[in-house]
Amino acid sequence: MAENNLPATPGIQKVPTGIAGLDEITQGGLPARRVSLVCGGPGCGKTVLAMEFLVNGILQREEPGLFVSFEESPENLIENFRSFGFDLEKLINNKQLKILHVDIAGANLLESGEFSLDGLLVMLEHAIQSTGARRVAIDTMETIFSSLSNTDSLRNEVARLFRWLGDKGITAVITGERGKEQLTRHGFEEYVSDFVLLLDHRIDNQISKRRLRVLKYRGSDHGKDEYPFLVSSHGFLAFPLTSLMLDYTVSPVRVSSGVPDIDAMMEGKGYFKGSTVMISGTAGTGKSTLAAAFAAAACERGESCLYLAFEESAGQLCRNMASVGIDLGKWMERGLLNLSSNRPTLFGLEEHLMQIQDMVDRHKPSCVIIDPMSNFLSAGSGAEVKSMLLRIIGNLKGHGITLLLTSLTRGSKITDETDTKASSVVDTWIALDLEEKNHLHRREIHIIKSRGMDHSRQTRELVFSSSGLSVRDLATD
């Protein structure tokens, strides 16, 4: 179950959804014994959220559930949700879950020419009694209304359905299709619901992005911003920054940068374990080389390192680093270095975030390298990338994992800010630059900041050779 780090609103009893991130945004879950409306366009994840609400209630709180479907058969739902790791057939056989497929034509919704939900209520009553269901999901209300035009009658009957569910002590999730000029197609479900969640699936610069927002929560405070979410093989995942509390444990232990001369510039000890390091610079200044040196040093200590390359393939990176005496291939063969190469445009930012968290959970590294983080700007704006980085940093700090980021700068000044504006959230910032001297370019290194330690304030020369990396004072001639 997702941990709720925000205080629940007093006076409102809530039912946790068990959906990662959503309980933080809602400050505890959905309103108990009331109806929540989840609306959005096709393919935005409404059905997944509704079903996961039921499954989590069964597995985490032993609360039986009822899923009412007006479109998909139980067989299709069982098959579809296998891809999310949900064994609905087992829950059905254990009498913990019931899927009620309602045939609108045979549901007796028209009585003497007037619309009525009496036939549906009879079916719901029987299904709830037979399962002892405490949670109900209805997917989707539009199917009931599709062939009816009496808006006043519809509104009255929907309000009656919502009251009926509340009187039964049921916590319900009802899905609805988003309308063109109003929130839902008929525009009244949101007024009789106690909670309204809007799901949005948009395409921005050919990149898929999903966002959710709580539009309404009667009697309760809640997160009011737009939050990224993802529908994946893990189910429904939301990513609120509210869950990133500044309460992680810090370590006095130091770890080598992989270059003894750079360690000497930081009290001779290197970076703090569990800190975040950013190496920035223009193209060709040596950012990836310093990242590789750090990875090799971690492996030399017997620690596992996860290297996420978003510019070079694993083979190209290993070949290039061998030219300066860094043998990454050796550590890959020994299983200490896990090197993953992908284009940043392969996924949206939320899926990249989930992939990174999955790899961290699977490999349990002592350090993580993202090279370069600035390439994520092809998949999102600077603000979106920074938001993603805050989530990564918060997660890794909470596990005591050292994170090294490389970032491309566009300007010529050594202290130029990166496009992601990440300098304020890192613990150590090393800036690299190229300076022309006597018709030759030399690499320069400067430690702009390193929290919690004394460090060199000199600009020095970073030297590459076939035997390794070194730092020396700038020539005065």
GROMACS .gro file of C-alpha atoms in nm:
model
  477
    1MET     CA    1   0.000   0.000   0.000
    2ALA     CA    2   0.123   0.349  -0.078
    3GLU     CA    3   0.243   0.533   0.230
    4ASN     CA    4   0.043   0.844   0.308
    5ASN     CA    5   0.285   1.111   0.423
    6LEU     CA    6   0.025   1.387   0.447
    7PRO     CA    7  -0.217   1.423   0.739
    8ALA     CA    8  -0.567   1.302   0.668
    9THR     CA    9  -0.838   1.565   0.693
   10PRO     CA   10  -1.013   1.536   1.031
   11GLY     CA   11  -1.382   1.448   1.026
   12ILE     CA   12  -1.379   1.272   0.690
   13GLN     CA   13  -1.344   0.896   0.693
   14LYS     CA   14  -1.144   0.777   0.395
   15VAL     CA   15  -1.080   0.447   0.222
   16PRO     CA   16  -0.724   0.399   0.094
   17THR     CA   17  -0.708   0.309  -0.273
   18GLY     CA   18  -0.372   0.135  -0.235
   19ILE     CA   19  -0.271   0.301  -0.563
   20ALA     CA   20   0.084   0.439  -0.548
   21GLY     CA   21   0.073   0.818  -0.525
   22LEU     CA   22  -0.305   0.861  -0.535
   23ASP     CA   23  -0.349   0.825  -0.159
   24GLU     CA   24  -0.090   1.099  -0.107
   25ILE     CA   25  -0.271   1.333  -0.347
   26THR     CA   26  -0.609   1.266  -0.179
   27GLN     CA   27  -0.454   1.279   0.169
   28GLY     CA   28  -0.572   0.934   0.264
   29GLY     CA   29  -0.791   0.793  -0.011
   30LEU     CA   30  -1.148   0.822  -0.137
   31PRO     CA   31  -1.446   0.927   0.080
   32ALA     CA   32  -1.589   0.626   0.265
   33ARG     CA   33  -1.947   0.521   0.192
   34ARG     CA   34  -1.976   0.782  -0.083
   35VAL     CA   35  -1.947   0.789  -0.461
   36SER     CA   36  -1.633   0.901  -0.645
   37LEU     CA   37  -1.640   0.993  -1.013
   38VAL     CA   38  -1.337   0.921  -1.234
   39CYS     CA   39  -1.372   1.080  -1.576
   40GLY     CA   40  -1.155   1.114  -1.883
   41GLY     CA   41  -1.125   1.033  -2.250
   42PRO     CA   42  -1.080   0.687  -2.405
   43GLY     CA   43  -0.763   0.504  -2.305
   44CYS     CA   44  -0.671   0.729  -2.013
   45GLY     CA   45  -0.689   0.454  -1.747
   46LYS     CA   46  -1.035   0.488  -1.590
   47THR     CA   47  -1.113   0.116  -1.594
   48VAL     CA   48  -0.766   0.025  -1.465
   49LEU     CA   49  -0.801   0.262  -1.170
   50ALA     CA   50  -1.149   0.135  -1.087
   51MET     CA   51  -1.047  -0.231  -1.096
   52GLU     CA   52  -0.725  -0.171  -0.902
   53PHE     CA   53  -0.930   0.005  -0.633
   54LEU     CA   54  -1.127  -0.317  -0.590
   55VAL     CA   55  -0.829  -0.554  -0.609
   56ASN     CA   56  -0.629  -0.355  -0.354
   57GLY     CA   57  -0.929  -0.352  -0.123
   58ILE     CA   58  -0.942  -0.732  -0.141
   59LEU     CA   59  -0.569  -0.799  -0.106
   60GLN     CA   60  -0.476  -0.525   0.140
   61ARG     CA   61  -0.790  -0.479   0.351
   62GLU     CA   62  -0.994  -0.799   0.297
   63GLU     CA   63  -1.287  -0.600   0.159
   64PRO     CA   64  -1.484  -0.789  -0.111
   65GLY     CA   65  -1.553  -0.600  -0.431
   66LEU     CA   66  -1.811  -0.582  -0.709
   67PHE     CA   67  -1.724  -0.465  -1.061
   68VAL     CA   68  -2.023  -0.368  -1.276
   69SER     CA   69  -1.943  -0.365  -1.646
   70PHE     CA   70  -2.175  -0.237  -1.916
   71GLU     CA   71  -1.931  -0.297  -2.201
   72GLU     CA   72  -1.674  -0.573  -2.145
   73SER     CA   73  -1.753  -0.931  -2.056
   74PRO     CA   74  -1.601  -1.095  -1.747
   75GLU     CA   75  -1.386  -1.312  -1.973
   76ASN     CA   76  -1.239  -1.008  -2.149
   77LEU     CA   77  -1.174  -0.827  -1.822
   78ILE     CA   78  -1.000  -1.132  -1.673
   79GLU     CA   79  -0.779  -1.161  -1.981
   80ASN     CA   80  -0.704  -0.788  -2.001
   81PHE     CA   81  -0.601  -0.752  -1.639
   82ARG     CA   82  -0.357  -1.041  -1.652
   83SER     CA   83  -0.120  -0.794  -1.819
   84PHE     CA   84  -0.123  -0.591  -1.495
   85GLY     CA   85  -0.050  -0.896  -1.279
   86PHE     CA   86  -0.408  -0.917  -1.148
   87ASP     CA   87  -0.543  -1.269  -1.110
   88LEU     CA   88  -0.912  -1.180  -1.124
   89GLU     CA   89  -1.015  -1.540  -1.186
   90LYS     CA   90  -0.862  -1.647  -0.855
   91LEU     CA   91  -1.038  -1.367  -0.668
   92ILE     CA   92  -1.368  -1.461  -0.831
   93ASN     CA   93  -1.324  -1.828  -0.741
   94ASN     CA   94  -1.245  -1.726  -0.381
   95LYS     CA   95  -1.576  -1.530  -0.368
   96GLN     CA   96  -1.383  -1.209  -0.304
   97LEU     CA   97  -1.467  -1.043  -0.635
   98LYS     CA   98  -1.774  -1.052  -0.856
   99ILE     CA   99  -1.793  -0.913  -1.208
  100LEU     CA  100  -2.150  -0.827  -1.305
  101HIS     CA  101  -2.194  -0.779  -1.679
  102VAL     CA  102  -2.515  -0.584  -1.736
  103ASP     CA  103  -2.696  -0.612  -2.067
  104ILE     CA  104  -2.862  -0.272  -2.109
  105ALA     CA  105  -3.126  -0.412  -2.340
  106GLY     CA  106  -3.239  -0.659  -2.076
  107ALA     CA  107  -3.192  -0.446  -1.768
  108ASN     CA  108  -3.549  -0.308  -1.766
  109LEU     CA  109  -3.437   0.055  -1.750
  110LEU     CA  110  -3.757   0.180  -1.914
  111GLU     CA  111  -4.084   0.149  -1.722
  112SER     CA  112  -4.406   0.286  -1.874
  113GLY     CA  113  -4.203   0.509  -2.102
  114GLU     CA  114  -4.007   0.658  -1.809
  115PHE     CA  115  -3.640   0.599  -1.730
  116SER     CA  116  -3.578   0.409  -1.406
  117LEU     CA  117  -3.283   0.233  -1.247
  118ASP     CA  118  -3.503  -0.005  -1.048
  119GLY     CA  119  -3.392  -0.302  -1.258
  120LEU     CA  120  -3.026  -0.216  -1.208
  121LEU     CA  121  -3.074  -0.165  -0.833
  122VAL     CA  122  -3.227  -0.512  -0.801
  123MET     CA  123  -2.921  -0.666  -0.971
  124LEU     CA  124  -2.684  -0.460  -0.756
  125GLU     CA  125  -2.869  -0.560  -0.438
  126HIS     CA  126  -2.838  -0.929  -0.519
  127ALA     CA  127  -2.470  -0.904  -0.620
  128ILE     CA  128  -2.375  -0.706  -0.308
  129GLN     CA  129  -2.556  -0.947  -0.078
  130SER     CA  130  -2.403  -1.253  -0.244
  131THR     CA  131  -2.045  -1.122  -0.211
  132GLY     CA  132  -2.062  -0.897   0.094
  133ALA     CA  133  -1.903  -0.629  -0.124
  134ARG     CA  134  -1.783  -0.314   0.052
  135ARG     CA  135  -1.638  -0.158  -0.263
  136VAL     CA  136  -1.821  -0.121  -0.595
  137ALA     CA  137  -1.696   0.001  -0.932
  138ILE     CA  138  -1.937   0.089  -1.214
  139ASP     CA  139  -1.782   0.117  -1.561
  140THR     CA  140  -1.914   0.327  -1.736
  141MET     CA  141  -2.227   0.535  -1.670
  142GLU     CA  142  -2.246   0.669  -2.027
  143THR     CA  143  -2.356   0.329  -2.153
  144ILE     CA  144  -2.677   0.358  -1.951
  145PHE     CA  145  -2.753   0.703  -2.086
  146SER     CA  146  -2.656   0.650  -2.449
  147SER     CA  147  -3.005   0.596  -2.582
  148LEU     CA  148  -3.195   0.826  -2.343
  149SER     CA  149  -3.259   1.199  -2.377
  150ASN     CA  150  -3.466   1.300  -2.072
  151THR     CA  151  -3.196   1.488  -1.881
  152ASP     CA  152  -3.410   1.566  -1.574
  153SER     CA  153  -3.507   1.202  -1.534
  154LEU     CA  154  -3.148   1.092  -1.581
  155ARG     CA  155  -3.021   1.331  -1.316
  156ASN     CA  156  -3.282   1.227  -1.063
  157GLU     CA  157  -3.212   0.858  -1.117
  158VAL     CA  158  -2.835   0.900  -1.095
  159ALA     CA  159  -2.874   1.094  -0.770
  160ARG     CA  160  -3.098   0.812  -0.642
  161LEU     CA  161  -2.835   0.554  -0.737
  162PHE     CA  162  -2.564   0.746  -0.551
  163ARG     CA  163  -2.782   0.780  -0.239
  164TRP     CA  164  -2.869   0.410  -0.258
  165LEU     CA  165  -2.503   0.310  -0.262
  166GLY     CA  166  -2.428   0.539   0.034
  167ASP     CA  167  -2.720   0.400   0.234
  168LYS     CA  168  -2.577   0.051   0.176
  169GLY     CA  169  -2.244   0.163   0.324
  170ILE     CA  170  -2.070   0.114  -0.011
  171THR     CA  171  -1.763   0.307  -0.122
  172ALA     CA  172  -1.808   0.337  -0.497
  173VAL     CA  173  -1.603   0.444  -0.798
  174ILE     CA  174  -1.800   0.532  -1.111
  175THR     CA  175  -1.626   0.605  -1.440
  176GLY     CA  176  -1.749   0.855  -1.696
  177GLU     CA  177  -1.647   0.968  -2.043
  178ARG     CA  178  -1.526   1.325  -2.072
  179GLY     CA  179  -1.754   1.563  -2.263
  180LYS     CA  180  -1.652   1.814  -2.528
  181GLU     CA  181  -1.786   2.128  -2.360
  182GLN     CA  182  -1.833   1.999  -2.007
  183LEU     CA  183  -1.661   1.760  -1.772
  184THR     CA  184  -1.877   1.460  -1.862
  185ARG     CA  185  -2.099   1.405  -2.163
  186HIS     CA  186  -2.418   1.483  -1.972
  187GLY     CA  187  -2.262   1.732  -1.735
  188PHE     CA  188  -2.439   1.643  -1.411
  189GLU     CA  189  -2.262   1.338  -1.264
  190GLU     CA  190  -1.990   1.560  -1.118
  191TYR     CA  191  -2.247   1.764  -0.925
  192VAL     CA  192  -2.390   1.466  -0.738
  193SER     CA  193  -2.049   1.301  -0.673
  194ASP     CA  194  -1.855   1.371  -0.355
  195PHE     CA  195  -1.519   1.328  -0.527
  196VAL     CA  196  -1.422   1.400  -0.888
  197LEU     CA  197  -1.093   1.292  -1.047
  198LEU     CA  198  -1.005   1.402  -1.400
  199LEU     CA  199  -0.766   1.187  -1.604
  200ASP     CA  200  -0.608   1.340  -1.913
  201HIS     CA  201  -0.403   1.170  -2.185
  202ARG     CA  202  -0.239   1.423  -2.415
  203ILE     CA  203   0.023   1.427  -2.689
  204ASP     CA  204   0.284   1.702  -2.667
  205ASN     CA  205   0.552   1.719  -2.938
  206GLN     CA  206   0.467   1.360  -3.031
  207ILE     CA  207   0.533   1.246  -2.671
  208SER     CA  208   0.255   1.080  -2.471
  209LYS     CA  209   0.183   1.247  -2.137
  210ARG     CA  210  -0.074   1.156  -1.874
  211ARG     CA  211  -0.194   1.399  -1.605
  212LEU     CA  212  -0.452   1.376  -1.328
  213ARG     CA  213  -0.621   1.641  -1.115
  214VAL     CA  214  -0.866   1.627  -0.826
  215LEU     CA  215  -1.141   1.871  -0.925
  216LYS     CA  216  -1.358   1.824  -0.620
  217TYR     CA  217  -1.344   1.662  -0.276
  218ARG     CA  218  -1.634   1.746  -0.047
  219GLY     CA  219  -1.527   1.798   0.313
  220SER     CA  220  -1.158   1.734   0.255
  221ASP     CA  221  -0.843   1.913   0.156
  222HIS     CA  222  -0.639   1.754  -0.125
  223GLY     CA  223  -0.358   1.815  -0.370
  224LYS     CA  224  -0.481   2.074  -0.617
  225ASP     CA  225  -0.213   2.057  -0.887
  226GLU     CA  226  -0.185   1.847  -1.199
  227TYR     CA  227   0.016   1.531  -1.132
  228PRO     CA  228   0.178   1.294  -1.381
  229PHE     CA  229   0.055   0.935  -1.379
  230LEU     CA  230   0.126   0.618  -1.569
  231VAL     CA  231  -0.067   0.308  -1.671
  232SER     CA  232   0.183   0.025  -1.707
  233SER     CA  233   0.234  -0.342  -1.631
  234HIS     CA  234   0.238  -0.234  -1.265
  235GLY     CA  235  -0.111  -0.092  -1.293
  236PHE     CA  236  -0.199   0.268  -1.215
  237LEU     CA  237   0.083   0.482  -1.073
  238ALA     CA  238   0.071   0.851  -0.977
  239PHE     CA  239   0.379   1.063  -0.907
  240PRO     CA  240   0.313   1.342  -0.656
  241LEU     CA  241   0.603   1.545  -0.521
  242THR     CA  242   0.412   1.564  -0.191
  243SER     CA  243   0.539   1.217  -0.095
  244LEU     CA  244   0.904   1.329  -0.111
  245MET     CA  245   0.967   1.420   0.249
  246LEU     CA  246   1.301   1.571   0.357
  247ASP     CA  247   1.351   1.311   0.629
  248TYR     CA  248   1.611   1.077   0.478
  249THR     CA  249   1.920   0.968   0.673
  250VAL     CA  250   2.250   1.130   0.575
  251SER     CA  251   2.587   0.957   0.590
  252PRO     CA  252   2.933   1.093   0.687
  253VAL     CA  253   3.095   0.823   0.470
  254ARG     CA  254   3.284   0.947   0.165
  255VAL     CA  255   3.324   0.770  -0.171
  256SER     CA  256   3.590   0.834  -0.432
  257SER     CA  257   3.517   1.024  -0.752
  258GLY     CA  258   3.743   0.776  -0.931
  259VAL     CA  259   4.008   1.044  -0.987
  260PRO     CA  260   4.244   1.088  -0.689
  261ASP     CA  261   4.328   1.444  -0.791
  262ILE     CA  262   3.958   1.539  -0.783
  263ASP     CA  263   3.923   1.371  -0.443
  264ALA     CA  264   4.211   1.590  -0.328
  265MET     CA  265   4.007   1.895  -0.426
  266MET     CA  266   3.737   1.777  -0.178
  267GLU     CA  267   3.939   1.731   0.142
  268GLY     CA  268   4.107   1.428  -0.016
  269LYS     CA  269   3.796   1.215   0.040
  270GLY     CA  270   3.554   1.256  -0.253
  271TYR     CA  271   3.175   1.277  -0.247
  272PHE     CA  272   2.941   1.204   0.043
  273LYS     CA  273   2.774   0.863   0.012
  274GLY     CA  274   2.405   0.907  -0.069
  275SER     CA  275   2.453   1.257  -0.208
  276THR     CA  276   2.368   1.393  -0.553
  277VAL     CA  277   2.650   1.506  -0.781
  278MET     CA  278   2.611   1.700  -1.105
  279ILE     CA  279   2.889   1.732  -1.364
  280SER     CA  280   2.802   1.997  -1.621
  281GLY     CA  281   2.981   2.135  -1.923
  282THR     CA  282   2.972   2.195  -2.295
  283ALA     CA  283   3.025   1.915  -2.547
  284GLY     CA  284   3.365   1.744  -2.529
  285THR     CA  285   3.459   1.861  -2.180
  286GLY     CA  286   3.471   1.509  -2.030
  287LYS     CA  287   3.143   1.470  -1.845
  288SER     CA  288   3.089   1.106  -1.944
  289THR     CA  289   3.453   1.024  -1.876
  290LEU     CA  290   3.426   1.147  -1.516
  291ALA     CA  291   3.102   0.952  -1.480
  292ALA     CA  292   3.275   0.635  -1.604
  293ALA     CA  293   3.565   0.691  -1.365
  294PHE     CA  294   3.317   0.715  -1.077
  295ALA     CA  295   3.146   0.394  -1.189
  296ALA     CA  296   3.475   0.206  -1.214
  297ALA     CA  297   3.581   0.325  -0.867
  298ALA     CA  298   3.254   0.199  -0.717
  299CYS     CA  299   3.300  -0.141  -0.881
  300GLU     CA  300   3.662  -0.151  -0.760
  301ARG     CA  301   3.525  -0.118  -0.405
  302GLY     CA  302   3.298  -0.417  -0.474
  303GLU     CA  303   2.985  -0.204  -0.499
  304SER     CA  304   2.712  -0.237  -0.761
  305CYS     CA  305   2.663   0.053  -1.003
  306LEU     CA  306   2.371   0.127  -1.237
  307TYR     CA  307   2.481   0.334  -1.538
  308LEU     CA  308   2.196   0.479  -1.748
  309ALA     CA  309   2.335   0.607  -2.078
  310PHE     CA  310   2.107   0.818  -2.297
  311GLU     CA  311   2.356   0.919  -2.563
  312GLU     CA  312   2.589   0.625  -2.634
  313SER     CA  313   2.543   0.251  -2.667
  314ALA     CA  314   2.705   0.024  -2.410
  315GLY     CA  315   2.961  -0.098  -2.663
  316GLN     CA  316   3.055   0.252  -2.773
  317LEU     CA  317   3.088   0.373  -2.414
  318CYS     CA  318   3.313   0.079  -2.319
  319ARG     CA  319   3.533   0.132  -2.626
  320ASN     CA  320   3.569   0.505  -2.569
  321MET     CA  321   3.648   0.476  -2.200
  322ALA     CA  322   3.918   0.216  -2.266
  323SER     CA  323   4.116   0.492  -2.442
  324VAL     CA  324   4.166   0.665  -2.104
  325GLY     CA  325   4.238   0.350  -1.908
  326ILE     CA  326   3.884   0.284  -1.777
  327ASP     CA  327   3.777  -0.077  -1.831
  328LEU     CA  328   3.399  -0.081  -1.797
  329GLY     CA  329   3.361  -0.412  -1.980
  330LYS     CA  330   3.545  -0.594  -1.703
  331TRP     CA  331   3.296  -0.479  -1.443
  332MET     CA  332   3.001  -0.562  -1.666
  333GLU     CA  333   3.130  -0.918  -1.703
  334ARG     CA  334   3.163  -0.948  -1.325
  335GLY     CA  335   2.806  -0.827  -1.276
  336LEU     CA  336   2.897  -0.519  -1.072
  337LEU     CA  337   2.818  -0.271  -1.348
  338ASN     CA  338   2.472  -0.269  -1.507
  339LEU     CA  339   2.487  -0.048  -1.814
  340SER     CA  340   2.156   0.037  -1.980
  341SER     CA  341   2.137   0.241  -2.302
  342ASN     CA  342   1.817   0.396  -2.435
  343ARG     CA  343   1.702   0.694  -2.633
  344PRO     CA  344   1.527   0.948  -2.405
  345THR     CA  345   1.242   0.968  -2.657
  346LEU     CA  346   1.171   0.596  -2.624
  347PHE     CA  347   0.926   0.671  -2.341
  348GLY     CA  348   0.758   0.966  -2.178
  349LEU     CA  349   0.916   1.103  -1.861
  350GLU     CA  350   0.682   0.912  -1.629
  351GLU     CA  351   0.770   0.578  -1.787
  352HIS     CA  352   1.140   0.663  -1.771
  353LEU     CA  353   1.092   0.736  -1.401
  354MET     CA  354   0.919   0.403  -1.348
  355GLN     CA  355   1.187   0.218  -1.547
  356ILE     CA  356   1.461   0.376  -1.336
  357GLN     CA  357   1.282   0.287  -1.013
  358ASP     CA  358   1.234  -0.070  -1.137
  359MET     CA  359   1.604  -0.107  -1.222
  360VAL     CA  360   1.704   0.034  -0.884
  361ASP     CA  361   1.471  -0.210  -0.707
  362ARG     CA  362   1.600  -0.500  -0.917
  363HIS     CA  363   1.974  -0.433  -0.907
  364LYS     CA  364   1.997  -0.259  -0.566
  365PRO     CA  365   2.298  -0.047  -0.666
  366SER     CA  366   2.516   0.161  -0.434
  367CYS     CA  367   2.539   0.432  -0.698
  368VAL     CA  368   2.340   0.542  -1.004
  369ILE     CA  369   2.464   0.743  -1.302
  370ILE     CA  370   2.236   0.927  -1.546
  371ASP     CA  371   2.436   1.039  -1.849
  372PRO     CA  372   2.323   1.291  -1.960
  373MET     CA  373   2.012   1.406  -1.780
  374SER     CA  374   1.983   1.703  -2.016
  375ASN     CA  375   1.879   1.466  -2.297
  376PHE     CA  376   1.545   1.424  -2.121
  377LEU     CA  377   1.459   1.771  -2.248
  378SER     CA  378   1.366   1.601  -2.576
  379ALA     CA  379   1.085   1.426  -2.387
  380GLY     CA  380   0.964   1.716  -2.172
  381SER     CA  381   1.012   2.076  -2.068
  382GLY     CA  382   1.280   2.195  -1.828
  383ALA     CA  383   1.026   2.217  -1.546
  384GLU     CA  384   0.897   1.865  -1.617
  385VAL     CA  385   1.250   1.722  -1.625
  386LYS     CA  386   1.338   1.894  -1.299
  387SER     CA  387   1.021   1.754  -1.142
  388MET     CA  388   1.121   1.405  -1.259
  389LEU     CA  389   1.473   1.454  -1.118
  390LEU     CA  390   1.333   1.560  -0.781
  391ARG     CA  391   1.146   1.232  -0.764
  392ILE     CA  392   1.456   1.033  -0.858
  393ILE     CA  393   1.673   1.222  -0.611
  394GLY     CA  394   1.418   1.178  -0.330
  395ASN     CA  395   1.389   0.805  -0.396
  396LEU     CA  396   1.765   0.743  -0.412
  397LYS     CA  397   1.845   0.959  -0.109
  398GLY     CA  398   1.589   0.762   0.087
  399HIS     CA  399   1.788   0.446   0.007
  400GLY     CA  400   2.133   0.598   0.067
  401ILE     CA  401   2.227   0.566  -0.301
  402THR     CA  402   2.479   0.807  -0.451
  403LEU     CA  403   2.352   0.969  -0.771
  404LEU     CA  404   2.577   1.124  -1.036
  405LEU     CA  405   2.419   1.330  -1.313
  406THR     CA  406   2.584   1.475  -1.619
  407SER     CA  407   2.432   1.774  -1.794
  408LEU     CA  408   2.508   1.967  -2.110
  409THR     CA  409   2.537   2.345  -2.083
  410ARG     CA  410   2.494   2.576  -2.380
  411GLY     CA  411   2.685   2.882  -2.260
  412SER     CA  412   3.057   2.944  -2.251
  413LYS     CA  413   3.083   3.044  -1.885
  414ILE     CA  414   3.186   2.768  -1.648
  415THR     CA  415   2.908   2.860  -1.405
  416ASP     CA  416   2.628   2.870  -1.664
  417GLU     CA  417   2.309   2.707  -1.532
  418THR     CA  418   2.190   2.388  -1.699
  419ASP     CA  419   1.865   2.382  -1.896
  420THR     CA  420   1.701   2.170  -1.627
  421LYS     CA  421   1.780   2.430  -1.355
  422ALA     CA  422   1.898   2.143  -1.135
  423SER     CA  423   2.197   2.313  -0.970
  424SER     CA  424   1.999   2.412  -0.661
  425VAL     CA  425   1.891   2.055  -0.581
  426VAL     CA  426   2.230   1.882  -0.610
  427ASP     CA  427   2.483   1.852  -0.329
  428THR     CA  428   2.799   1.878  -0.539
  429TRP     CA  429   2.830   2.068  -0.865
  430ILE     CA  430   3.141   2.023  -1.079
  431ALA     CA  431   3.159   2.243  -1.388
  432LEU     CA  432   3.379   2.161  -1.688
  433ASP     CA  433   3.480   2.390  -1.973
  434LEU     CA  434   3.705   2.412  -2.279
  435GLU     CA  435   3.951   2.701  -2.299
  436GLU     CA  436   4.170   2.780  -2.597
  437LYS     CA  437   4.540   2.833  -2.514
  438ASN     CA  438   4.815   2.866  -2.775
  439HIS     CA  439   4.579   2.733  -3.043
  440LEU     CA  440   4.501   2.426  -2.830
  441HIS     CA  441   4.198   2.345  -2.623
  442ARG     CA  442   4.244   2.252  -2.260
  443ARG     CA  443   3.979   2.112  -2.030
  444GLU     CA  444   3.912   2.308  -1.714
  445ILE     CA  445   3.746   2.186  -1.394
  446HIS     CA  446   3.594   2.390  -1.116
  447ILE     CA  447   3.402   2.275  -0.807
  448ILE     CA  448   3.126   2.531  -0.781
  449LYS     CA  449   2.976   2.386  -0.465
  450SER     CA  450   2.997   2.081  -0.243
  451ARG     CA  451   2.769   2.096   0.057
  452GLY     CA  452   2.903   1.991   0.395
  453MET     CA  453   3.275   1.998   0.310
  454ASP     CA  454   3.561   2.228   0.234
  455HIS     CA  455   3.668   2.215  -0.129
  456SER     CA  456   3.904   2.377  -0.375
  457ARG     CA  457   3.793   2.705  -0.526
  458GLN     CA  458   4.057   2.701  -0.796
  459THR     CA  459   3.995   2.644  -1.163
  460ARG     CA  460   4.235   2.370  -1.267
  461GLU     CA  461   4.315   2.168  -1.578
  462LEU     CA  462   4.164   1.824  -1.632
  463VAL     CA  463   4.406   1.603  -1.825
  464PHE     CA  464   4.318   1.282  -2.012
  465SER     CA  465   4.576   1.024  -2.113
  466SER     CA  466   4.585   0.657  -2.202
  467SER     CA  467   4.684   0.580  -1.844
  468GLY     CA  468   4.398   0.767  -1.680
  469LEU     CA  469   4.279   1.106  -1.561
  470SER     CA  470   4.459   1.371  -1.362
  471VAL     CA  471   4.422   1.733  -1.254
  472ARG     CA  472   4.697   1.993  -1.249
  473ASP     CA  473   4.734   2.365  -1.186
  474LEU     CA  474   4.676   2.589  -1.483
  475ALA     CA  475   4.994   2.692  -1.666
  476THR     CA  476   5.075   3.059  -1.613
  477ASP     CA  477   5.270   3.108  -1.935
   0.00000   0.00000   0.00000
